[in-house]
Amino acid sequence: AYINPVIAVLLGWLLAGETLSPLMIVAAGVIVTSVILIISRGRVRRIVSLRSRKRGSNPTVAKAA
């Protein structure tokens, strides 16, 4: 969902001959990088959560105590 504007801009450039400004290219890079970071952090959290469940510990409870 986050990358849809980037795809729309690229399709406009490829199919309709729209021009891409340097700022648009930088913005697209920021969006793509952000999506990659969001996805990768979600995977790390899931892995940590699965490891905690296997050990029988709950890190959120341990932090609160």
Short mmCIF file of C-alpha atoms in Angstrom, two decimals:
data_model
loop_
_atom_site.label_atom_id
_atom_site.label_comp_id
_atom_site.label_asym_id
_atom_site.label_seq_id
_atom_site.Cartn_x
_atom_site.Cartn_y
_atom_site.Cartn_z
CA ALA A 1 0.00 0.00 0.00
CA TYR A 2 2.86 2.36 0.78
CA ILE A 3 4.61 1.84 -2.53
CA ASN A 4 1.57 2.46 -4.78
CA PRO A 5 2.45 6.14 -5.43
CA VAL A 6 5.94 5.13 -6.55
CA ILE A 7 4.49 2.57 -8.97
CA ALA A 8 2.03 5.17 -10.31
CA VAL A 9 4.84 7.66 -10.95
CA LEU A 10 6.95 5.01 -12.69
CA LEU A 11 4.03 3.93 -14.88
CA GLY A 12 3.37 7.56 -15.77
CA TRP A 13 7.00 7.96 -16.75
CA LEU A 14 7.10 4.72 -18.77
CA LEU A 15 3.69 4.85 -20.44
CA ALA A 16 2.73 8.51 -20.63
CA GLY A 17 6.09 10.22 -20.97
CA GLU A 18 5.83 12.10 -17.66
CA THR A 19 9.00 13.79 -16.50
CA LEU A 20 10.66 12.84 -13.24
CA SER A 21 12.32 15.60 -11.25
CA PRO A 22 15.33 14.85 -9.05
CA LEU A 23 13.16 15.53 -5.99
CA MET A 24 10.63 12.91 -7.13
CA ILE A 25 13.41 10.34 -7.54
CA VAL A 26 14.76 11.09 -4.06
CA ALA A 27 11.26 10.89 -2.58
CA ALA A 28 10.68 7.52 -4.26
CA GLY A 29 13.95 6.27 -2.78
CA VAL A 30 12.92 7.42 0.69
CA ILE A 31 9.57 5.65 0.35
CA VAL A 32 11.11 2.39 -0.86
CA THR A 33 13.77 2.48 1.88
CA SER A 34 11.12 3.14 4.52
CA VAL A 35 9.00 0.22 3.35
CA ILE A 36 12.04 -2.08 3.43
CA LEU A 37 12.87 -0.98 6.98
CA ILE A 38 9.29 -1.45 8.15
CA ILE A 39 9.09 -4.94 6.66
CA SER A 40 12.48 -6.03 8.01
CA ARG A 41 11.74 -4.75 11.55
CA GLY A 42 8.48 -6.67 11.54
CA ARG A 43 10.36 -9.88 10.72
CA VAL A 44 12.88 -9.28 13.50
CA ARG A 45 10.09 -8.70 16.01
CA ARG A 46 8.35 -11.91 14.94
CA ILE A 47 11.57 -13.91 15.30
CA VAL A 48 12.24 -12.48 18.77
CA SER A 49 8.64 -13.15 19.76
CA LEU A 50 8.83 -16.76 18.57
CA ARG A 51 12.08 -17.31 20.47
CA SER A 52 10.52 -15.87 23.63
CA ARG A 53 7.51 -18.16 23.31
CA LYS A 54 9.76 -21.20 22.90
CA ARG A 55 11.60 -20.29 26.11
CA GLY A 56 8.35 -19.60 27.93
CA SER A 57 9.30 -16.03 28.79
CA ASN A 58 7.45 -12.85 28.06
CA PRO A 59 9.83 -9.88 27.51
CA THR A 60 7.09 -7.31 28.06
CA VAL A 61 6.31 -8.70 31.52
CA ALA A 62 10.01 -8.85 32.41
CA LYS A 63 10.48 -5.19 31.46
CA ALA A 64 7.49 -4.07 33.51
CA ALA A 65 8.70 -5.83 36.66
#
